[in-house]
PDB file of C-alpha atoms in Angstrom:
ATOM      1  CA  ALA A   1     -41.201 -39.583 -57.185  1.00  0.00           C
ATOM      2  CA  GLN A   2     -41.636 -36.046 -55.955  1.00  0.00           C
ATOM      3  CA  SER A   3     -44.557 -33.702 -56.263  1.00  0.00           C
ATOM      4  CA  VAL A   4     -46.072 -30.015 -55.004  1.00  0.00           C
ATOM      5  CA  THR A   5     -49.471 -29.280 -55.058  1.00  0.00           C
ATOM      6  CA  GLN A   6     -50.987 -26.160 -54.683  1.00  0.00           C
ATOM      7  CA  PRO A   7     -54.776 -26.318 -53.986  1.00  0.00           C
ATOM      8  CA  ASP A   8     -55.705 -22.877 -55.009  1.00  0.00           C
ATOM      9  CA  ILE A   9     -55.709 -21.963 -58.356  1.00  0.00           C
ATOM     10  CA  HIS A  10     -56.827 -18.252 -57.680  1.00  0.00           C
ATOM     11  CA  ILE A  11     -56.886 -16.278 -54.075  1.00  0.00           C
ATOM     12  CA  THR A  12     -58.552 -12.998 -53.871  1.00  0.00           C
ATOM     13  CA  VAL A  13     -58.011 -10.595 -51.130  1.00  0.00           C
ATOM     14  CA  SER A  14     -58.506  -7.254 -49.863  1.00  0.00           C
ATOM     15  CA  GLU A  15     -55.495  -4.969 -49.862  1.00  0.00           C
ATOM     16  CA  GLY A  16     -54.499  -4.682 -46.075  1.00  0.00           C
ATOM     17  CA  ALA A  17     -56.231  -8.138 -45.217  1.00  0.00           C
ATOM     18  CA  SER A  18     -54.115 -11.583 -44.343  1.00  0.00           C
ATOM     19  CA  LEU A  19     -53.132 -13.725 -47.219  1.00  0.00           C
ATOM     20  CA  GLU A  20     -52.123 -17.387 -46.995  1.00  0.00           C
ATOM     21  CA  LEU A  21     -51.020 -19.494 -49.610  1.00  0.00           C
ATOM     22  CA  ARG A  22     -51.425 -23.125 -49.406  1.00  0.00           C
ATOM     23  CA  CYS A  23     -48.729 -25.803 -50.604  1.00  0.00           C
ATOM     24  CA  ASN A  24     -48.312 -29.640 -50.101  1.00  0.00           C
ATOM     25  CA  TYR A  25     -45.833 -31.859 -51.114  1.00  0.00           C
ATOM     26  CA  SER A  26     -44.674 -35.552 -51.763  1.00  0.00           C
ATOM     27  CA  TYR A  27     -41.195 -36.684 -51.251  1.00  0.00           C
ATOM     28  CA  GLY A  28     -39.612 -39.679 -49.308  1.00  0.00           C
ATOM     29  CA  ALA A  29     -37.686 -37.269 -47.290  1.00  0.00           C
ATOM     30  CA  THR A  30     -37.431 -33.457 -45.754  1.00  0.00           C
ATOM     31  CA  PRO A  31     -36.818 -31.615 -49.023  1.00  0.00           C
ATOM     32  CA  TYR A  32     -35.668 -28.142 -49.346  1.00  0.00           C
ATOM     33  CA  LEU A  33     -38.649 -25.870 -49.878  1.00  0.00           C
ATOM     34  CA  PHE A  34     -39.121 -22.542 -52.049  1.00  0.00           C
ATOM     35  CA  TRP A  35     -41.940 -20.173 -52.476  1.00  0.00           C
ATOM     36  CA  TYR A  36     -41.011 -17.662 -55.570  1.00  0.00           C
ATOM     37  CA  VAL A  37     -43.367 -14.963 -57.261  1.00  0.00           C
ATOM     38  CA  GLN A  38     -43.963 -13.969 -60.879  1.00  0.00           C
ATOM     39  CA  SER A  39     -45.197 -10.961 -61.581  1.00  0.00           C
ATOM     40  CA  PRO A  40     -46.745 -10.794 -65.256  1.00  0.00           C
ATOM     41  CA  GLY A  41     -44.059 -11.328 -68.204  1.00  0.00           C
ATOM     42  CA  GLN A  42     -41.173 -11.291 -65.478  1.00  0.00           C
ATOM     43  CA  GLY A  43     -38.860 -14.118 -63.864  1.00  0.00           C
ATOM     44  CA  LEU A  44     -39.029 -15.673 -60.695  1.00  0.00           C
ATOM     45  CA  GLN A  45     -38.014 -14.069 -57.569  1.00  0.00           C
ATOM     46  CA  LEU A  46     -37.055 -16.039 -54.442  1.00  0.00           C
ATOM     47  CA  LEU A  47     -39.485 -14.829 -51.549  1.00  0.00           C
ATOM     48  CA  LEU A  48     -38.007 -17.731 -49.073  1.00  0.00           C
ATOM     49  CA  LYS A  49     -36.717 -21.408 -48.813  1.00  0.00           C
ATOM     50  CA  TYR A  50     -36.611 -23.794 -46.148  1.00  0.00           C
ATOM     51  CA  PHE A  51     -33.641 -26.338 -45.736  1.00  0.00           C
ATOM     52  CA  SER A  52     -33.424 -27.427 -42.173  1.00  0.00           C
ATOM     53  CA  GLY A  53     -33.841 -25.729 -38.712  1.00  0.00           C
ATOM     54  CA  ASP A  54     -36.548 -23.290 -37.685  1.00  0.00           C
ATOM     55  CA  THR A  55     -39.704 -24.710 -39.118  1.00  0.00           C
ATOM     56  CA  LEU A  56     -41.106 -20.628 -39.698  1.00  0.00           C
ATOM     57  CA  VAL A  57     -39.010 -18.996 -42.186  1.00  0.00           C
ATOM     58  CA  GLN A  58     -39.188 -15.427 -42.415  1.00  0.00           C
ATOM     59  CA  GLY A  59     -39.095 -13.669 -46.148  1.00  0.00           C
ATOM     60  CA  ILE A  60     -38.606 -10.724 -48.161  1.00  0.00           C
ATOM     61  CA  LYS A  61     -41.666  -8.513 -48.622  1.00  0.00           C
ATOM     62  CA  GLY A  62     -42.954  -9.612 -45.093  1.00  0.00           C
ATOM     63  CA  PHE A  63     -43.700 -13.077 -45.963  1.00  0.00           C
ATOM     64  CA  GLU A  64     -43.283 -16.229 -43.956  1.00  0.00           C
ATOM     65  CA  ALA A  65     -43.777 -19.538 -44.393  1.00  0.00           C
ATOM     66  CA  GLU A  66     -44.017 -22.252 -41.909  1.00  0.00           C
ATOM     67  CA  PHE A  67     -43.051 -25.992 -42.500  1.00  0.00           C
ATOM     68  CA  LYS A  68     -45.209 -28.605 -40.878  1.00  0.00           C
ATOM     69  CA  ARG A  69     -43.558 -32.303 -41.334  1.00  0.00           C
ATOM     70  CA  SER A  70     -46.731 -34.137 -40.273  1.00  0.00           C
ATOM     71  CA  GLN A  71     -49.095 -32.527 -42.796  1.00  0.00           C
ATOM     72  CA  SER A  72     -46.434 -32.191 -45.558  1.00  0.00           C
ATOM     73  CA  SER A  73     -47.306 -28.695 -45.886  1.00  0.00           C
ATOM     74  CA  PHE A  74     -45.222 -25.202 -46.592  1.00  0.00           C
ATOM     75  CA  ASN A  75     -47.976 -22.703 -46.691  1.00  0.00           C
ATOM     76  CA  LEU A  76     -46.955 -19.106 -47.182  1.00  0.00           C
ATOM     77  CA  ARG A  77     -48.690 -15.975 -45.215  1.00  0.00           C
ATOM     78  CA  LYS A  78     -48.464 -12.378 -45.283  1.00  0.00           C
ATOM     79  CA  PRO A  79     -50.017 -10.257 -42.336  1.00  0.00           C
ATOM     80  CA  SER A  80     -51.088  -7.582 -44.434  1.00  0.00           C
ATOM     81  CA  VAL A  81     -51.305  -7.534 -48.124  1.00  0.00           C
ATOM     82  CA  HIS A  82     -50.331  -4.479 -50.430  1.00  0.00           C
ATOM     83  CA  TRP A  83     -51.862  -3.960 -53.834  1.00  0.00           C
ATOM     84  CA  SER A  84     -48.267  -4.689 -55.180  1.00  0.00           C
ATOM     85  CA  ASP A  85     -48.426  -8.357 -53.574  1.00  0.00           C
ATOM     86  CA  ALA A  86     -50.925  -9.263 -56.906  1.00  0.00           C
ATOM     87  CA  ALA A  87     -48.976 -11.844 -58.776  1.00  0.00           C
ATOM     88  CA  GLU A  88     -48.287 -15.662 -59.343  1.00  0.00           C
ATOM     89  CA  TYR A  89     -46.844 -17.652 -56.529  1.00  0.00           C
ATOM     90  CA  PHE A  90     -45.250 -20.961 -56.833  1.00  0.00           C
ATOM     91  CA  CYS A  91     -44.086 -23.105 -54.514  1.00  0.00           C
ATOM     92  CA  ALA A  92     -41.166 -25.354 -55.351  1.00  0.00           C
ATOM     93  CA  LEU A  93     -39.612 -28.426 -53.670  1.00  0.00           C
ATOM     94  CA  GLN A  94     -36.117 -29.626 -54.281  1.00  0.00           C
ATOM     95  CA  GLY A  95     -34.542 -33.039 -52.969  1.00  0.00           C
ATOM     96  CA  ALA A  96     -31.130 -32.112 -52.273  1.00  0.00           C
ATOM     97  CA  ALA A  97     -28.908 -28.378 -53.082  1.00  0.00           C
ATOM     98  CA  GLY A  98     -27.987 -28.116 -56.688  1.00  0.00           C
ATOM     99  CA  ASN A  99     -30.851 -30.136 -57.923  1.00  0.00           C
ATOM    100  CA  LYS A 100     -33.820 -29.597 -59.928  1.00  0.00           C
ATOM    101  CA  LEU A 101     -36.823 -28.103 -58.760  1.00  0.00           C
ATOM    102  CA  THR A 102     -40.336 -29.580 -58.973  1.00  0.00           C
ATOM    103  CA  PHE A 103     -43.103 -26.788 -59.122  1.00  0.00           C
ATOM    104  CA  GLY A 104     -46.380 -26.923 -58.085  1.00  0.00           C
ATOM    105  CA  GLY A 105     -49.115 -25.347 -60.109  1.00  0.00           C
ATOM    106  CA  GLY A 106     -48.954 -21.914 -58.991  1.00  0.00           C
ATOM    107  CA  THR A 107     -51.800 -19.488 -57.092  1.00  0.00           C
ATOM    108  CA  ARG A 108     -52.451 -16.372 -58.686  1.00  0.00           C
ATOM    109  CA  VAL A 109     -53.287 -13.593 -56.020  1.00  0.00           C
ATOM    110  CA  LEU A 110     -55.702 -10.928 -56.969  1.00  0.00           C
ATOM    111  CA  VAL A 111     -55.777  -7.877 -54.529  1.00  0.00           C
ATOM    112  CA  LYS A 112     -59.258  -6.191 -54.260  1.00  0.00           C
ATOM    113  CA  PRO A 113     -58.660  -2.006 -53.527  1.00  0.00           C
TER     114      PRO A 113
ATOM    115  CA  GLY B   1     -28.256 -15.374 -53.539  1.00  0.00           C
ATOM    116  CA  ALA B   2     -26.550 -16.176 -56.918  1.00  0.00           C
ATOM    117  CA  VAL B   3     -26.775 -14.312 -59.858  1.00  0.00           C
ATOM    118  CA  VAL B   4     -28.175 -15.968 -63.020  1.00  0.00           C
ATOM    119  CA  SER B   5     -28.308 -13.620 -66.202  1.00  0.00           C
ATOM    120  CA  GLN B   6     -30.120 -14.800 -69.211  1.00  0.00           C
ATOM    121  CA  HIS B   7     -30.356 -13.456 -72.506  1.00  0.00           C
ATOM    122  CA  PRO B   8     -32.416 -12.447 -74.693  1.00  0.00           C
ATOM    123  CA  SER B   9     -35.452 -11.197 -72.401  1.00  0.00           C
ATOM    124  CA  ARG B  10     -37.481 -10.815 -75.751  1.00  0.00           C
ATOM    125  CA  VAL B  11     -37.009 -12.380 -78.976  1.00  0.00           C
ATOM    126  CA  ILE B  12     -39.358 -12.813 -82.296  1.00  0.00           C
ATOM    127  CA  CYS B  13     -37.991 -14.781 -84.825  1.00  0.00           C
ATOM    128  CA  LYS B  14     -39.690 -16.371 -88.587  1.00  0.00           C
ATOM    129  CA  SER B  15     -40.747 -20.200 -88.654  1.00  0.00           C
ATOM    130  CA  GLY B  16     -37.868 -22.274 -89.963  1.00  0.00           C
ATOM    131  CA  THR B  17     -35.082 -20.281 -88.177  1.00  0.00           C
ATOM    132  CA  SER B  18     -32.988 -20.844 -84.926  1.00  0.00           C
ATOM    133  CA  VAL B  19     -32.637 -19.118 -81.810  1.00  0.00           C
ATOM    134  CA  LYS B  20     -29.664 -19.151 -79.166  1.00  0.00           C
ATOM    135  CA  ILE B  21     -30.729 -18.316 -75.347  1.00  0.00           C
ATOM    136  CA  GLU B  22     -28.118 -17.836 -73.014  1.00  0.00           C
ATOM    137  CA  CYS B  23     -27.868 -18.296 -69.310  1.00  0.00           C
ATOM    138  CA  ARG B  24     -25.075 -17.206 -67.382  1.00  0.00           C
ATOM    139  CA  SER B  25     -24.022 -17.781 -63.662  1.00  0.00           C
ATOM    140  CA  LEU B  26     -22.502 -14.563 -62.553  1.00  0.00           C
ATOM    141  CA  ASP B  27     -21.219 -15.287 -59.493  1.00  0.00           C
ATOM    142  CA  PHE B  28     -20.549 -19.095 -59.177  1.00  0.00           C
ATOM    143  CA  GLN B  29     -19.367 -21.995 -60.921  1.00  0.00           C
ATOM    144  CA  ALA B  30     -22.251 -24.088 -61.920  1.00  0.00           C
ATOM    145  CA  THR B  31     -21.842 -27.606 -63.251  1.00  0.00           C
ATOM    146  CA  THR B  32     -25.283 -28.130 -63.553  1.00  0.00           C
ATOM    147  CA  MET B  33     -27.845 -25.791 -65.024  1.00  0.00           C
ATOM    148  CA  PHE B  34     -31.932 -26.481 -65.750  1.00  0.00           C
ATOM    149  CA  TRP B  35     -33.789 -25.234 -68.544  1.00  0.00           C
ATOM    150  CA  TYR B  36     -37.647 -24.693 -67.999  1.00  0.00           C
ATOM    151  CA  ARG B  37     -40.345 -23.840 -70.081  1.00  0.00           C
ATOM    152  CA  GLN B  38     -43.380 -22.394 -69.044  1.00  0.00           C
ATOM    153  CA  PHE B  39     -47.097 -22.118 -71.218  1.00  0.00           C
ATOM    154  CA  PRO B  40     -48.991 -19.411 -70.773  1.00  0.00           C
ATOM    155  CA  LYS B  41     -50.764 -19.050 -66.944  1.00  0.00           C
ATOM    156  CA  LYS B  42     -49.209 -22.308 -66.305  1.00  0.00           C
ATOM    157  CA  SER B  43     -46.457 -23.538 -63.916  1.00  0.00           C
ATOM    158  CA  LEU B  44     -42.670 -24.511 -65.028  1.00  0.00           C
ATOM    159  CA  MET B  45     -42.109 -27.338 -66.590  1.00  0.00           C
ATOM    160  CA  LEU B  46     -38.453 -28.933 -66.503  1.00  0.00           C
ATOM    161  CA  MET B  47     -36.979 -29.868 -70.261  1.00  0.00           C
ATOM    162  CA  ALA B  48     -33.697 -30.400 -69.637  1.00  0.00           C
ATOM    163  CA  THR B  49     -30.528 -30.802 -67.275  1.00  0.00           C
ATOM    164  CA  SER B  50     -27.196 -28.852 -68.628  1.00  0.00           C
ATOM    165  CA  ASN B  51     -24.412 -30.808 -67.676  1.00  0.00           C
ATOM    166  CA  GLU B  52     -20.817 -29.141 -67.941  1.00  0.00           C
ATOM    167  CA  GLY B  53     -18.737 -30.804 -70.261  1.00  0.00           C
ATOM    168  CA  SER B  54     -21.142 -33.626 -71.157  1.00  0.00           C
ATOM    169  CA  LYS B  55     -24.507 -34.189 -73.022  1.00  0.00           C
ATOM    170  CA  ALA B  56     -27.745 -32.754 -71.737  1.00  0.00           C
ATOM    171  CA  THR B  57     -30.399 -34.727 -69.919  1.00  0.00           C
ATOM    172  CA  TYR B  58     -33.579 -34.230 -71.313  1.00  0.00           C
ATOM    173  CA  GLU B  59     -36.891 -34.936 -69.413  1.00  0.00           C
ATOM    174  CA  GLN B  60     -39.431 -37.160 -71.288  1.00  0.00           C
ATOM    175  CA  GLY B  61     -41.276 -35.749 -74.007  1.00  0.00           C
ATOM    176  CA  VAL B  62     -38.907 -33.073 -75.007  1.00  0.00           C
ATOM    177  CA  GLU B  63     -37.051 -33.368 -78.472  1.00  0.00           C
ATOM    178  CA  LYS B  64     -33.065 -33.113 -77.958  1.00  0.00           C
ATOM    179  CA  ASP B  65     -32.758 -32.389 -81.826  1.00  0.00           C
ATOM    180  CA  LYS B  66     -35.133 -29.420 -81.561  1.00  0.00           C
ATOM    181  CA  PHE B  67     -33.635 -28.189 -78.520  1.00  0.00           C
ATOM    182  CA  LEU B  68     -30.108 -28.225 -78.025  1.00  0.00           C
ATOM    183  CA  ILE B  69     -28.058 -27.559 -75.423  1.00  0.00           C
ATOM    184  CA  ASN B  70     -24.290 -26.605 -74.825  1.00  0.00           C
ATOM    185  CA  HIS B  71     -22.803 -26.107 -71.757  1.00  0.00           C
ATOM    186  CA  ALA B  72     -19.286 -25.522 -72.586  1.00  0.00           C
ATOM    187  CA  SER B  73     -18.133 -23.525 -69.389  1.00  0.00           C
ATOM    188  CA  LEU B  74     -18.838 -23.540 -65.655  1.00  0.00           C
ATOM    189  CA  THR B  75     -20.477 -20.119 -66.051  1.00  0.00           C
ATOM    190  CA  LEU B  76     -22.440 -20.723 -69.474  1.00  0.00           C
ATOM    191  CA  SER B  77     -25.415 -22.861 -71.043  1.00  0.00           C
ATOM    192  CA  THR B  78     -26.869 -22.353 -74.037  1.00  0.00           C
ATOM    193  CA  LEU B  79     -30.269 -23.247 -75.376  1.00  0.00           C
ATOM    194  CA  THR B  80     -30.819 -22.926 -79.241  1.00  0.00           C
ATOM    195  CA  VAL B  81     -34.401 -23.981 -80.365  1.00  0.00           C
ATOM    196  CA  THR B  82     -34.059 -24.904 -83.700  1.00  0.00           C
ATOM    197  CA  SER B  83     -36.224 -25.029 -86.922  1.00  0.00           C
ATOM    198  CA  ALA B  84     -38.693 -22.749 -84.721  1.00  0.00           C
ATOM    199  CA  HIS B  85     -42.156 -23.275 -85.145  1.00  0.00           C
ATOM    200  CA  PRO B  86     -45.008 -21.048 -83.633  1.00  0.00           C
ATOM    201  CA  GLU B  87     -46.284 -23.730 -81.173  1.00  0.00           C
ATOM    202  CA  ASP B  88     -42.344 -23.421 -79.853  1.00  0.00           C
ATOM    203  CA  SER B  89     -43.200 -19.933 -78.578  1.00  0.00           C
ATOM    204  CA  SER B  90     -43.313 -19.605 -74.928  1.00  0.00           C
ATOM    205  CA  PHE B  91     -41.310 -18.121 -71.693  1.00  0.00           C
ATOM    206  CA  TYR B  92     -38.333 -19.966 -71.258  1.00  0.00           C
ATOM    207  CA  ILE B  93     -36.052 -19.779 -68.113  1.00  0.00           C
ATOM    208  CA  CYS B  94     -33.052 -21.457 -67.018  1.00  0.00           C
ATOM    209  CA  SER B  95     -31.630 -21.731 -63.209  1.00  0.00           C
ATOM    210  CA  ALA B  96     -28.390 -22.414 -62.000  1.00  0.00           C
ATOM    211  CA  GLY B  97     -27.872 -23.855 -58.544  1.00  0.00           C
ATOM    212  CA  GLY B  98     -30.769 -25.215 -58.454  1.00  0.00           C
ATOM    213  CA  ALA B  99     -32.801 -22.318 -56.961  1.00  0.00           C
ATOM    214  CA  PHE B 100     -31.471 -19.156 -58.677  1.00  0.00           C
ATOM    215  CA  PHE B 101     -33.423 -18.180 -61.810  1.00  0.00           C
ATOM    216  CA  GLY B 102     -32.245 -16.183 -64.792  1.00  0.00           C
ATOM    217  CA  GLN B 103     -35.186 -13.480 -65.935  1.00  0.00           C
ATOM    218  CA  GLY B 104     -36.665 -15.548 -68.744  1.00  0.00           C
ATOM    219  CA  THR B 105     -36.847 -15.649 -72.345  1.00  0.00           C
ATOM    220  CA  ARG B 106     -40.033 -14.811 -74.116  1.00  0.00           C
ATOM    221  CA  LEU B 107     -39.771 -16.479 -77.870  1.00  0.00           C
ATOM    222  CA  THR B 108     -42.206 -15.639 -80.418  1.00  0.00           C
ATOM    223  CA  VAL B 109     -42.289 -17.607 -83.180  1.00  0.00           C
ATOM    224  CA  VAL B 110     -44.361 -15.704 -86.365  1.00  0.00           C
TER     225      VAL B 110
END
C-alpha cells in the first residue's frame, strides 16, 4: 500500500520569511513525487515533480523540493514567501508514470503581512 | 505539461436530476483518466479509474451506479452523477496522464 503524510495541517508564515512544508511517503520502491498548490475554489497547479536524478528539484514560483530516500521525505521549500503564496499545498505520490496519484492531507499556508 | 480541460466549472442542479461532467485531454491521448472527489477543506480522494474502451474501475465505497463513467475516446471521459442528492455536492476533478488535472467542477445539489 502507498501513502502520503503531510504532518502540518496549517502553517502561518510572515511575508518575506522562508517556508518549508513537510511530506513523508510510504512506498515499496522509489515513487514519482509531486507538489501541487490549490487556491480556494480552484483546481490543482503543479509546482514541481521528482522522477529520478538530481534529488533537489526546482519548480515554478520560486519553490524547490528535496527528495531524501533515507527519510522517505519530499519537503517543499521557498526562501521568501509572498502574500500570493497563501493557499493549500498537496504532496502526492505516483507508483509509475500514468498511474493514479495518492495525496497527502494537505497543508494550508497562511501568510501574515 | 499536458492540458486537461474540464467542463462545466460550476453546476447547480435539483435533487433527483443527473449531471454530466466532461474531462478532455487536449494535447495527448489518454487511455486512462482518473476521477477524484474533494470535500471542503479535505484532500482529494480517488473515485474511479476511467479506461478507454472498457469499464471503469471504482474505488471501494464508490457507487458505480450513481457515478457513471464513460471513456469512449482517447481524449474524453465523462462522469455522470445520477439521481443527485445534496450529499453529492462536492468538488470533482479529473486527471489524465496521472499527474495533469482539469480545473475541477463545483457541483451543488439543491
